[in-house]
GROMACS .gro file of C-alpha atoms in nm:
model
  512
    1UNK     CA    1  -3.109  -6.604  -3.242
    2UNK     CA    2  -3.086  -6.310  -3.427
    3UNK     CA    3  -3.187  -6.125  -3.072
    4UNK     CA    4  -2.922  -6.310  -2.913
    5UNK     CA    5  -2.648  -6.222  -3.159
    6UNK     CA    6  -2.802  -5.832  -3.188
    7UNK     CA    7  -2.794  -5.788  -2.771
    8UNK     CA    8  -2.424  -5.909  -2.769
    9UNK     CA    9  -2.318  -5.710  -3.049
   10UNK     CA   10  -2.473  -5.382  -2.852
   11UNK     CA   11  -2.246  -5.511  -2.510
   12UNK     CA   12  -1.943  -5.552  -2.766
   13UNK     CA   13  -2.006  -5.185  -2.875
   14UNK     CA   14  -2.066  -5.040  -2.502
   15UNK     CA   15  -1.743  -5.211  -2.393
   16UNK     CA   16  -1.520  -5.058  -2.687
   17UNK     CA   17  -1.685  -4.727  -2.641
   18UNK     CA   18  -1.616  -4.755  -2.253
   19UNK     CA   19  -1.224  -4.829  -2.396
   20UNK     CA   20  -1.243  -4.557  -2.618
   21UNK     CA   21  -1.323  -4.325  -2.356
   22UNK     CA   22  -1.047  -4.477  -2.125
   23UNK     CA   23  -0.831  -4.437  -2.374
   24UNK     CA   24  -0.901  -4.024  -2.459
   25UNK     CA   25  -0.903  -3.976  -2.095
   26UNK     CA   26  -0.527  -4.138  -2.052
   27UNK     CA   27  -0.427  -3.892  -2.372
   28UNK     CA   28  -0.573  -3.618  -2.162
   29UNK     CA   29  -0.364  -3.666  -1.840
   30UNK     CA   30  -0.070  -3.732  -2.068
   31UNK     CA   31  -0.125  -3.408  -2.216
   32UNK     CA   32  -0.131  -3.239  -1.905
   33UNK     CA   33   0.161  -3.405  -1.789
   34UNK     CA   34   0.338  -3.300  -2.056
   35UNK     CA   35   0.222  -2.936  -2.098
   36UNK     CA   36   0.335  -2.916  -1.682
   37UNK     CA   37   0.658  -3.091  -1.780
   38UNK     CA   38   0.694  -2.790  -2.038
   39UNK     CA   39   0.593  -2.537  -1.815
   40UNK     CA   40   0.919  -2.621  -1.552
   41UNK     CA   41   1.123  -2.462  -1.780
   42UNK     CA   42   0.916  -2.172  -1.896
   43UNK     CA   43   0.727  -2.124  -1.552
   44UNK     CA   44   1.010  -2.124  -1.248
   45UNK     CA   45   0.686  -2.074  -1.048
   46UNK     CA   46   0.571  -2.402  -1.100
   47UNK     CA   47   0.818  -2.598  -0.825
   48UNK     CA   48   0.645  -2.277  -0.583
   49UNK     CA   49   0.319  -2.429  -0.646
   50UNK     CA   50   0.175  -2.079  -0.813
   51UNK     CA   51   0.192  -1.940  -1.156
   52UNK     CA   52   0.010  -2.245  -1.301
   53UNK     CA   53  -0.315  -2.477  -1.279
   54UNK     CA   54  -0.100  -2.699  -1.035
   55UNK     CA   55  -0.324  -2.825  -0.714
   56UNK     CA   56  -0.061  -2.679  -0.500
   57UNK     CA   57  -0.180  -2.345  -0.543
   58UNK     CA   58  -0.405  -2.279  -0.261
   59UNK     CA   59  -0.416  -1.887  -0.312
   60UNK     CA   60  -0.717  -1.714  -0.434
   61UNK     CA   61  -0.511  -1.455  -0.595
   62UNK     CA   62  -0.425  -1.437  -1.006
   63UNK     CA   63  -0.057  -1.348  -1.056
   64UNK     CA   64   0.000  -1.094  -1.315
   65UNK     CA   65   0.220  -0.772  -1.366
   66UNK     CA   66  -0.017  -0.499  -1.323
   67UNK     CA   67  -0.130  -0.571  -1.000
   68UNK     CA   68  -0.168  -0.204  -0.920
   69UNK     CA   69  -0.440  -0.136  -1.170
   70UNK     CA   70  -0.648  -0.457  -1.025
   71UNK     CA   71  -0.836  -0.190  -0.732
   72UNK     CA   72  -1.088  -0.444  -0.609
   73UNK     CA   73  -0.821  -0.698  -0.606
   74UNK     CA   74  -0.566  -0.463  -0.361
   75UNK     CA   75  -0.921  -0.361  -0.132
   76UNK     CA   76  -0.999  -0.757  -0.125
   77UNK     CA   77  -0.572  -0.792   0.015
   78UNK     CA   78  -0.610  -0.533   0.222
   79UNK     CA   79  -0.879  -0.684   0.397
   80UNK     CA   80  -0.799  -1.029   0.396
   81UNK     CA   81  -0.444  -1.025   0.458
   82UNK     CA   82  -0.323  -0.892   0.785
   83UNK     CA   83   0.010  -0.973   0.699
   84UNK     CA   84  -0.034  -0.683   0.404
   85UNK     CA   85  -0.147  -0.458   0.650
   86UNK     CA   86   0.163  -0.521   0.912
   87UNK     CA   87   0.364  -0.414   0.672
   88UNK     CA   88   0.217  -0.091   0.513
   89UNK     CA   89   0.141   0.039   0.897
   90UNK     CA   90   0.489  -0.075   0.948
   91UNK     CA   91   0.628   0.115   0.684
   92UNK     CA   92   0.357   0.477   0.743
   93UNK     CA   93   0.473   0.463   1.123
   94UNK     CA   94   0.847   0.434   1.075
   95UNK     CA   95   0.786   0.753   0.820
   96UNK     CA   96   0.657   0.976   1.038
   97UNK     CA   97   0.806   0.929   1.336
   98UNK     CA   98   0.826   1.319   1.378
   99UNK     CA   99   1.120   1.577   1.329
  100UNK     CA  100   1.327   1.797   1.569
  101UNK     CA  101   1.343   2.129   1.441
  102UNK     CA  102   1.659   2.306   1.471
  103UNK     CA  103   1.756   2.675   1.408
  104UNK     CA  104   1.899   2.955   1.600
  105UNK     CA  105   1.646   3.236   1.468
  106UNK     CA  106   1.326   3.028   1.616
  107UNK     CA  107   1.335   3.020   2.010
  108UNK     CA  108   1.255   2.694   2.214
  109UNK     CA  109   0.930   2.807   2.270
  110UNK     CA  110   0.794   2.824   1.922
  111UNK     CA  111   0.953   2.549   1.832
  112UNK     CA  112   0.772   2.375   2.075
  113UNK     CA  113   0.414   2.453   1.894
  114UNK     CA  114   0.537   2.418   1.557
  115UNK     CA  115   0.619   2.015   1.674
  116UNK     CA  116   0.304   2.021   1.865
  117UNK     CA  117   0.120   2.150   1.565
  118UNK     CA  118   0.262   1.874   1.347
  119UNK     CA  119   0.111   1.575   1.544
  120UNK     CA  120  -0.196   1.697   1.534
  121UNK     CA  121  -0.141   1.605   1.155
  122UNK     CA  122  -0.027   1.276   1.208
  123UNK     CA  123  -0.428   1.104   1.164
  124UNK     CA  124  -0.421   1.280   0.805
  125UNK     CA  125  -0.110   1.236   0.705
  126UNK     CA  126  -0.091   0.843   0.833
  127UNK     CA  127  -0.432   0.813   0.619
  128UNK     CA  128  -0.231   0.987   0.280
  129UNK     CA  129   0.083   0.778   0.303
  130UNK     CA  130  -0.091   0.444   0.406
  131UNK     CA  131  -0.341   0.462   0.123
  132UNK     CA  132  -0.038   0.574  -0.116
  133UNK     CA  133   0.196   0.242  -0.033
  134UNK     CA  134  -0.095   0.032  -0.097
  135UNK     CA  135  -0.243   0.190  -0.396
  136UNK     CA  136   0.079   0.291  -0.543
  137UNK     CA  137   0.114   0.667  -0.487
  138UNK     CA  138  -0.136   0.942  -0.363
  139UNK     CA  139  -0.182   1.309  -0.214
  140UNK     CA  140  -0.259   1.499   0.101
  141UNK     CA  141  -0.464   1.857  -0.035
  142UNK     CA  142  -0.387   2.166   0.158
  143UNK     CA  143  -0.667   2.310   0.278
  144UNK     CA  144  -0.704   2.731   0.399
  145UNK     CA  145  -0.982   2.942   0.494
  146UNK     CA  146  -1.161   3.134   0.200
  147UNK     CA  147  -1.029   2.855  -0.097
  148UNK     CA  148  -1.240   2.825  -0.402
  149UNK     CA  149  -1.189   2.684  -0.687
  150UNK     CA  150  -1.004   2.982  -0.849
  151UNK     CA  151  -0.764   3.009  -0.571
  152UNK     CA  152  -0.711   2.589  -0.569
  153UNK     CA  153  -0.557   2.681  -0.943
  154UNK     CA  154  -0.282   2.941  -0.792
  155UNK     CA  155   0.032   2.853  -0.668
  156UNK     CA  156   0.066   2.828  -0.313
  157UNK     CA  157   0.227   3.148  -0.143
  158UNK     CA  158   0.355   3.143   0.159
  159UNK     CA  159   0.379   3.503   0.226
  160UNK     CA  160   0.022   3.568   0.141
  161UNK     CA  161  -0.115   3.311   0.447
  162UNK     CA  162  -0.275   3.465   0.693
  163UNK     CA  163  -0.274   3.411   1.094
  164UNK     CA  164  -0.542   3.166   1.167
  165UNK     CA  165  -0.601   3.010   0.792
  166UNK     CA  166  -0.455   2.693   0.778
  167UNK     CA  167  -0.772   2.387   0.794
  168UNK     CA  168  -0.546   2.090   0.744
  169UNK     CA  169  -0.455   1.773   0.528
  170UNK     CA  170  -0.731   1.591   0.318
  171UNK     CA  171  -0.606   1.237   0.250
  172UNK     CA  172  -0.646   1.181  -0.162
  173UNK     CA  173  -0.676   0.820  -0.304
  174UNK     CA  174  -0.568   0.724  -0.619
  175UNK     CA  175  -0.800   0.606  -0.880
  176UNK     CA  176  -1.100   0.763  -0.651
  177UNK     CA  177  -0.994   1.080  -0.538
  178UNK     CA  178  -0.722   1.254  -0.742
  179UNK     CA  179  -0.589   1.210  -1.095
  180UNK     CA  180  -0.279   1.387  -1.259
  181UNK     CA  181  -0.393   1.640  -1.568
  182UNK     CA  182  -0.169   1.502  -1.822
  183UNK     CA  183  -0.275   1.738  -2.063
  184UNK     CA  184  -0.010   2.019  -1.915
  185UNK     CA  185   0.294   1.937  -1.739
  186UNK     CA  186   0.552   2.159  -1.569
  187UNK     CA  187   0.752   2.395  -1.788
  188UNK     CA  188   1.091   2.543  -1.723
  189UNK     CA  189   0.994   2.917  -1.771
  190UNK     CA  190   0.725   2.858  -1.471
  191UNK     CA  191   0.746   3.066  -1.198
  192UNK     CA  192   0.980   2.928  -0.862
  193UNK     CA  193   1.012   2.634  -1.065
  194UNK     CA  194   1.231   2.325  -0.948
  195UNK     CA  195   1.410   2.092  -1.156
  196UNK     CA  196   1.317   1.814  -1.021
  197UNK     CA  197   0.980   1.885  -1.102
  198UNK     CA  198   1.006   1.973  -1.472
  199UNK     CA  199   0.801   1.701  -1.711
  200UNK     CA  200   0.521   1.642  -1.433
  201UNK     CA  201   0.191   1.728  -1.367
  202UNK     CA  202   0.108   2.105  -1.264
  203UNK     CA  203  -0.303   2.023  -1.209
  204UNK     CA  204  -0.468   1.710  -1.073
  205UNK     CA  205  -0.793   1.680  -1.062
  206UNK     CA  206  -0.948   1.632  -0.684
  207UNK     CA  207  -1.292   1.499  -0.575
  208UNK     CA  208  -1.325   1.525  -0.245
  209UNK     CA  209  -1.612   1.323  -0.191
  210UNK     CA  210  -1.520   1.069  -0.443
  211UNK     CA  211  -1.803   1.176  -0.707
  212UNK     CA  212  -1.636   1.268  -1.023
  213UNK     CA  213  -1.914   1.512  -1.130
  214UNK     CA  214  -1.727   1.758  -0.910
  215UNK     CA  215  -1.405   1.788  -0.958
  216UNK     CA  216  -1.161   2.110  -0.851
  217UNK     CA  217  -0.891   2.186  -1.059
  218UNK     CA  218  -0.547   2.205  -0.788
  219UNK     CA  219  -0.221   2.339  -0.858
  220UNK     CA  220   0.056   2.086  -0.753
  221UNK     CA  221   0.193   2.305  -0.492
  222UNK     CA  222  -0.103   2.253  -0.287
  223UNK     CA  223  -0.056   1.881  -0.259
  224UNK     CA  224   0.138   1.662  -0.053
  225UNK     CA  225   0.249   1.441  -0.329
  226UNK     CA  226   0.359   1.096  -0.234
  227UNK     CA  227   0.501   0.800  -0.454
  228UNK     CA  228   0.576   0.458  -0.376
  229UNK     CA  229   0.960   0.460  -0.516
  230UNK     CA  230   1.166   0.548  -0.856
  231UNK     CA  231   1.074   0.379  -1.131
  232UNK     CA  232   1.168   0.444  -1.507
  233UNK     CA  233   1.020   0.736  -1.719
  234UNK     CA  234   0.852   0.544  -1.919
  235UNK     CA  235   0.653   0.341  -1.654
  236UNK     CA  236   0.577   0.655  -1.500
  237UNK     CA  237   0.431   0.769  -1.765
  238UNK     CA  238   0.227   0.432  -1.802
  239UNK     CA  239   0.135   0.481  -1.439
  240UNK     CA  240  -0.001   0.827  -1.506
  241UNK     CA  241   0.273   0.948  -1.260
  242UNK     CA  242   0.227   0.789  -0.964
  243UNK     CA  243   0.444   0.497  -0.845
  244UNK     CA  244   0.366   0.105  -0.830
  245UNK     CA  245   0.172  -0.066  -0.545
  246UNK     CA  246   0.333  -0.239  -0.236
  247UNK     CA  247   0.113  -0.579  -0.318
  248UNK     CA  248   0.238  -0.544  -0.641
  249UNK     CA  249   0.619  -0.539  -0.488
  250UNK     CA  250   0.527  -0.814  -0.252
  251UNK     CA  251   0.288  -1.044  -0.503
  252UNK     CA  252   0.539  -1.349  -0.548
  253UNK     CA  253   0.676  -1.307  -0.196
  254UNK     CA  254   0.325  -1.315  -0.049
  255UNK     CA  255   0.211  -1.612  -0.255
  256UNK     CA  256   0.557  -1.795  -0.150
  257UNK     CA  257   0.452  -1.726   0.215
  258UNK     CA  258   0.090  -1.814   0.205
  259UNK     CA  259   0.210  -2.197  -0.019
  260UNK     CA  260   0.453  -2.248   0.282
  261UNK     CA  261   0.205  -2.192   0.519
  262UNK     CA  262  -0.082  -2.401   0.326
  263UNK     CA  263   0.144  -2.655   0.262
  264UNK     CA  264   0.230  -2.676   0.647
  265UNK     CA  265  -0.122  -2.746   0.686
  266UNK     CA  266  -0.199  -2.989   0.436
  267UNK     CA  267   0.128  -3.195   0.625
  268UNK     CA  268  -0.046  -3.174   0.943
  269UNK     CA  269  -0.374  -3.259   0.830
  270UNK     CA  270  -0.232  -3.551   0.673
  271UNK     CA  271   0.022  -3.682   0.916
  272UNK     CA  272  -0.353  -3.736   1.136
  273UNK     CA  273  -0.560  -3.949   0.802
  274UNK     CA  274  -0.644  -4.252   0.855
  275UNK     CA  275  -0.532  -4.450   0.532
  276UNK     CA  276  -0.750  -4.795   0.379
  277UNK     CA  277  -0.563  -5.027   0.144
  278UNK     CA  278  -0.815  -5.221  -0.060
  279UNK     CA  279  -0.826  -5.400  -0.400
  280UNK     CA  280  -1.072  -5.257  -0.655
  281UNK     CA  281  -0.907  -5.454  -0.922
  282UNK     CA  282  -1.168  -5.704  -0.961
  283UNK     CA  283  -1.446  -5.420  -0.977
  284UNK     CA  284  -1.260  -5.146  -1.237
  285UNK     CA  285  -1.176  -5.512  -1.439
  286UNK     CA  286  -1.596  -5.491  -1.541
  287UNK     CA  287  -1.531  -5.189  -1.715
  288UNK     CA  288  -1.872  -5.034  -1.620
  289UNK     CA  289  -2.036  -4.780  -1.434
  290UNK     CA  290  -2.160  -5.001  -1.150
  291UNK     CA  291  -1.783  -5.094  -1.029
  292UNK     CA  292  -1.710  -4.782  -0.976
  293UNK     CA  293  -2.033  -4.713  -0.816
  294UNK     CA  294  -1.954  -4.985  -0.589
  295UNK     CA  295  -1.606  -4.835  -0.488
  296UNK     CA  296  -1.824  -4.520  -0.373
  297UNK     CA  297  -2.081  -4.684  -0.177
  298UNK     CA  298  -1.794  -4.860   0.039
  299UNK     CA  299  -1.600  -4.580   0.110
  300UNK     CA  300  -1.944  -4.404   0.184
  301UNK     CA  301  -1.999  -4.668   0.426
  302UNK     CA  302  -1.653  -4.614   0.624
  303UNK     CA  303  -1.686  -4.275   0.650
  304UNK     CA  304  -2.045  -4.299   0.817
  305UNK     CA  305  -1.941  -4.569   1.014
  306UNK     CA  306  -1.647  -4.352   1.142
  307UNK     CA  307  -1.896  -4.062   1.237
  308UNK     CA  308  -2.136  -4.198   1.435
  309UNK     CA  309  -1.980  -4.538   1.594
  310UNK     CA  310  -1.615  -4.451   1.534
  311UNK     CA  311  -1.567  -4.799   1.408
  312UNK     CA  312  -1.393  -4.901   1.063
  313UNK     CA  313  -1.529  -5.136   0.839
  314UNK     CA  314  -1.293  -5.380   0.673
  315UNK     CA  315  -1.311  -5.624   0.479
  316UNK     CA  316  -1.098  -5.943   0.525
  317UNK     CA  317  -0.855  -5.795   0.233
  318UNK     CA  318  -0.864  -5.465   0.337
  319UNK     CA  319  -0.557  -5.294   0.516
  320UNK     CA  320  -0.551  -4.989   0.746
  321UNK     CA  321  -0.264  -4.718   0.869
  322UNK     CA  322  -0.227  -4.436   0.995
  323UNK     CA  323  -0.042  -4.146   0.790
  324UNK     CA  324   0.331  -4.076   0.901
  325UNK     CA  325   0.447  -3.718   0.821
  326UNK     CA  326   0.830  -3.626   0.895
  327UNK     CA  327   0.756  -3.273   1.048
  328UNK     CA  328   1.109  -3.194   1.213
  329UNK     CA  329   1.229  -2.969   0.955
  330UNK     CA  330   0.958  -2.741   0.913
  331UNK     CA  331   1.017  -2.501   1.175
  332UNK     CA  332   1.337  -2.424   1.021
  333UNK     CA  333   1.156  -2.416   0.656
  334UNK     CA  334   0.861  -2.234   0.747
  335UNK     CA  335   1.126  -1.969   0.922
  336UNK     CA  336   1.297  -1.935   0.582
  337UNK     CA  337   0.992  -1.811   0.443
  338UNK     CA  338   0.943  -1.606   0.637
  339UNK     CA  339   1.302  -1.441   0.610
  340UNK     CA  340   1.231  -1.440   0.223
  341UNK     CA  341   0.887  -1.212   0.303
  342UNK     CA  342   1.026  -0.945   0.518
  343UNK     CA  343   1.347  -0.926   0.288
  344UNK     CA  344   1.147  -0.869  -0.034
  345UNK     CA  345   0.950  -0.608   0.213
  346UNK     CA  346   1.222  -0.444   0.361
  347UNK     CA  347   1.077  -0.435   0.688
  348UNK     CA  348   1.220  -0.536   1.047
  349UNK     CA  349   1.132  -0.931   1.108
  350UNK     CA  350   1.060  -0.837   1.439
  351UNK     CA  351   0.758  -0.633   1.352
  352UNK     CA  352   0.570  -0.902   1.133
  353UNK     CA  353   0.651  -1.188   1.320
  354UNK     CA  354   0.666  -1.075   1.707
  355UNK     CA  355   0.861  -1.400   1.804
  356UNK     CA  356   1.161  -1.309   1.945
  357UNK     CA  357   1.377  -1.424   1.645
  358UNK     CA  358   1.525  -1.133   1.481
  359UNK     CA  359   1.826  -1.030   1.216
  360UNK     CA  360   2.012  -0.707   1.343
  361UNK     CA  361   2.112  -0.693   0.953
  362UNK     CA  362   1.791  -0.750   0.846
  363UNK     CA  363   1.668  -0.442   1.091
  364UNK     CA  364   1.954  -0.228   0.923
  365UNK     CA  365   1.813  -0.268   0.603
  366UNK     CA  366   1.484  -0.166   0.716
  367UNK     CA  367   1.581   0.112   0.878
  368UNK     CA  368   1.779   0.230   0.572
  369UNK     CA  369   1.457   0.152   0.359
  370UNK     CA  370   1.295   0.407   0.571
  371UNK     CA  371   1.548   0.667   0.545
  372UNK     CA  372   1.584   0.667   0.181
  373UNK     CA  373   1.187   0.743   0.165
  374UNK     CA  374   1.220   1.020   0.435
  375UNK     CA  375   1.512   1.172   0.202
  376UNK     CA  376   1.342   1.147  -0.145
  377UNK     CA  377   0.928   1.225  -0.011
  378UNK     CA  378   0.866   1.243   0.356
  379UNK     CA  379   1.105   1.566   0.408
  380UNK     CA  380   1.014   1.809   0.141
  381UNK     CA  381   0.677   1.787   0.341
  382UNK     CA  382   0.774   1.846   0.643
  383UNK     CA  383   0.958   2.139   0.563
  384UNK     CA  384   0.652   2.283   0.342
  385UNK     CA  385   0.435   2.201   0.671
  386UNK     CA  386   0.669   2.365   0.933
  387UNK     CA  387   0.618   2.674   0.683
  388UNK     CA  388   0.258   2.686   0.673
  389UNK     CA  389   0.265   2.659   1.011
  390UNK     CA  390   0.498   2.925   1.072
  391UNK     CA  391   0.300   3.157   0.896
  392UNK     CA  392  -0.042   2.990   1.048
  393UNK     CA  393   0.057   3.002   1.459
  394UNK     CA  394   0.258   3.380   1.407
  395UNK     CA  395   0.139   3.576   1.153
  396UNK     CA  396   0.537   3.620   1.041
  397UNK     CA  397   0.710   3.486   0.741
  398UNK     CA  398   0.907   3.116   0.851
  399UNK     CA  399   1.286   3.204   0.918
  400UNK     CA  400   1.605   2.990   0.785
  401UNK     CA  401   1.594   2.655   0.972
  402UNK     CA  402   1.688   2.245   0.913
  403UNK     CA  403   1.525   1.938   1.056
  404UNK     CA  404   1.618   1.624   1.168
  405UNK     CA  405   1.428   1.320   1.151
  406UNK     CA  406   1.381   1.124   1.517
  407UNK     CA  407   1.489   0.754   1.510
  408UNK     CA  408   1.326   0.480   1.378
  409UNK     CA  409   1.432   0.230   1.635
  410UNK     CA  410   1.258   0.217   1.986
  411UNK     CA  411   1.481   0.178   2.256
  412UNK     CA  412   1.361  -0.031   2.578
  413UNK     CA  413   1.302   0.129   2.924
  414UNK     CA  414   1.673   0.013   3.004
  415UNK     CA  415   1.846   0.100   2.739
  416UNK     CA  416   1.688   0.452   2.764
  417UNK     CA  417   1.835   0.477   3.111
  418UNK     CA  418   2.176   0.393   3.029
  419UNK     CA  419   2.193   0.625   2.726
  420UNK     CA  420   2.036   0.950   2.964
  421UNK     CA  421   2.310   0.829   3.236
  422UNK     CA  422   2.550   0.860   2.957
  423UNK     CA  423   2.412   1.214   2.809
  424UNK     CA  424   2.345   1.383   3.116
  425UNK     CA  425   2.774   1.285   3.244
  426UNK     CA  426   2.848   1.427   2.904
  427UNK     CA  427   2.661   1.768   2.982
  428UNK     CA  428   2.841   1.780   3.344
  429UNK     CA  429   3.180   1.735   3.202
  430UNK     CA  430   3.133   1.987   2.926
  431UNK     CA  431   2.956   2.251   3.202
  432UNK     CA  432   3.258   2.192   3.440
  433UNK     CA  433   3.492   2.273   3.160
  434UNK     CA  434   3.349   2.608   3.083
  435UNK     CA  435   3.167   2.498   2.790
  436UNK     CA  436   2.849   2.655   2.820
  437UNK     CA  437   2.655   2.869   3.076
  438UNK     CA  438   2.409   2.756   3.348
  439UNK     CA  439   2.096   2.839   3.117
  440UNK     CA  440   2.217   2.625   2.844
  441UNK     CA  441   2.307   2.349   3.089
  442UNK     CA  442   1.952   2.303   3.262
  443UNK     CA  443   1.842   2.344   2.917
  444UNK     CA  444   2.069   2.057   2.795
  445UNK     CA  445   1.932   1.854   3.067
  446UNK     CA  446   1.583   1.890   3.029
  447UNK     CA  447   1.621   1.812   2.661
  448UNK     CA  448   1.835   1.426   2.783
  449UNK     CA  449   1.499   1.231   2.804
  450UNK     CA  450   1.311   1.387   2.524
  451UNK     CA  451   1.592   1.380   2.251
  452UNK     CA  452   1.894   1.272   2.410
  453UNK     CA  453   2.099   1.363   2.035
  454UNK     CA  454   2.002   1.697   2.005
  455UNK     CA  455   2.127   1.814   2.385
  456UNK     CA  456   2.417   2.018   2.220
  457UNK     CA  457   2.240   2.230   2.008
  458UNK     CA  458   2.072   2.416   2.256
  459UNK     CA  459   2.327   2.653   2.332
  460UNK     CA  460   2.235   2.983   2.442
  461UNK     CA  461   2.266   3.260   2.163
  462UNK     CA  462   2.460   3.545   2.374
  463UNK     CA  463   2.664   3.247   2.549
  464UNK     CA  464   2.789   3.155   2.161
  465UNK     CA  465   2.826   3.544   2.073
  466UNK     CA  466   3.051   3.622   2.407
  467UNK     CA  467   3.243   3.289   2.453
  468UNK     CA  468   3.233   3.069   2.106
  469UNK     CA  469   3.589   3.172   2.010
  470UNK     CA  470   3.703   3.106   2.382
  471UNK     CA  471   3.905   2.799   2.402
  472UNK     CA  472   3.916   2.595   2.675
  473UNK     CA  473   4.293   2.716   2.743
  474UNK     CA  474   4.168   3.064   2.738
  475UNK     CA  475   3.957   2.995   3.029
  476UNK     CA  476   4.229   2.848   3.265
  477UNK     CA  477   4.463   3.086   3.170
  478UNK     CA  478   4.231   3.349   3.270
  479UNK     CA  479   4.141   3.133   3.551
  480UNK     CA  480   4.512   3.099   3.693
  481UNK     CA  481   4.533   3.481   3.627
  482UNK     CA  482   4.242   3.531   3.892
  483UNK     CA  483   4.386   3.283   4.152
  484UNK     CA  484   4.754   3.470   4.130
  485UNK     CA  485   4.657   3.854   4.100
  486UNK     CA  486   4.287   3.849   4.149
  487UNK     CA  487   4.187   4.144   4.382
  488UNK     CA  488   4.072   3.864   4.673
  489UNK     CA  489   4.278   3.935   4.973
  490UNK     CA  490   4.195   3.604   5.140
  491UNK     CA  491   4.322   3.405   4.871
  492UNK     CA  492   4.649   3.639   4.841
  493UNK     CA  493   4.690   3.589   5.261
  494UNK     CA  494   4.651   3.176   5.187
  495UNK     CA  495   4.934   3.212   4.925
  496UNK     CA  496   5.158   3.431   5.142
  497UNK     CA  497   5.121   3.771   5.033
  498UNK     CA  498   5.211   3.969   4.677
  499UNK     CA  499   5.548   3.772   4.601
  500UNK     CA  500   5.449   3.448   4.774
  501UNK     CA  501   5.702   3.552   5.019
  502UNK     CA  502   5.670   3.348   5.381
  503UNK     CA  503   5.554   3.551   5.662
  504UNK     CA  504   5.770   3.574   6.021
  505UNK     CA  505   5.665   3.326   6.208
  506UNK     CA  506   5.639   3.480   6.628
  507UNK     CA  507   5.823   3.355   6.846
  508UNK     CA  508   5.636   3.229   7.176
  509UNK     CA  509   5.811   3.102   7.469
  510UNK     CA  510   5.629   2.762   7.643
  511UNK     CA  511   5.528   2.894   7.976
  512UNK     CA  512   5.478   3.295   7.924
   0.00000   0.00000   0.00000
């Protein structure tokens, strides 16, 4: 009797323990729900499925405000996120569309040589800009013949560049191959210092092989420094005079895009899912591990029967149906998420998602972004490179010049044909009006296809000097005088003589 009472007490204790465990699990779940509700006020990202432990979050990246410092994470995104590669590739290519050199002191043949030389530098400049955008800054090292540790620390002197001495540009990557020397900054009393350079590093440490043991100290004038935008002075010092990675700028937009894509995929999976409704109340009321094992075993048998025989075994009380999800508005929602991403990235929609949809306003906004970056960084780089290339190719000091960036937008063949037709018509009209000589006319026609926006910058210098002050009316008056009082006797004969008098007509009798 005592033995029976003992085992009965053990059974009661076991049930109480199980109830206690269930109660604790319920409290934990309740606390988690309360915490999530609290997060919804302090963390707006909760509703988008990231930034918390919400299971809707299917991204593998960790949210952080200092992603620029996470070198390994940026490398992983560069490899695994083609959409980010597209963004950086588009911006890099748009920034380096090329320039047209404009100068009255440089002849067309030399300008062509310089522009071809700039084209040859495109691969190294592309790598410099591409890496700088991904990592939040970078530079290109200008290398010359006979450079050494001593010359690299001296300012670049254009007058001392010898013909054929330029060796090209070495792309340098932030974090690994270039580091600013923050102990010595540019002072206002330095030679040839510009106001915008004050307070920036005077020297940078460069490692050509990524080996930190062998570093070269390089003067800032020997570098094409590229940053990723304008930030506050405090942030500039925190970033060691670099900028912010494109990955960090687009982090939230990238997570929203990835979450939306995965949500759409899950919706399609659920829409084709088999659902079995079964009553497990009898099993779970036992409060024993055996009940859970029975439920698992039943689900396992169903899965195996579907896998091997495509037959679903059900009990009499079980129900079966297919999930049904309304996917009619998925395309509109997904397109809105894509628009959000390209707007955050400031790129052309058609470049990232070439499916026919486009927004002219978004395209203009992306072009404005690129043009602004060209003014901030790229223009300065091209001016320095043109001066270097002129000394390298011709051994002379580069005359004064200006430059214009080529258009970012690519025209179709039809659009290009229309542009050429209108441009050549304008050139012919100007030529007919006496606005250019034959030599300038032919040169302008040759530019109509390659550079239609620059055809009227090709006026012959001699023509400008001799006829530049003459107006259209002056030419018409001179032409009228030549016709009325010129030395051509045939003209005067047709007009009836000097005084425009009618000549007598001889009388001729019929029959004579």
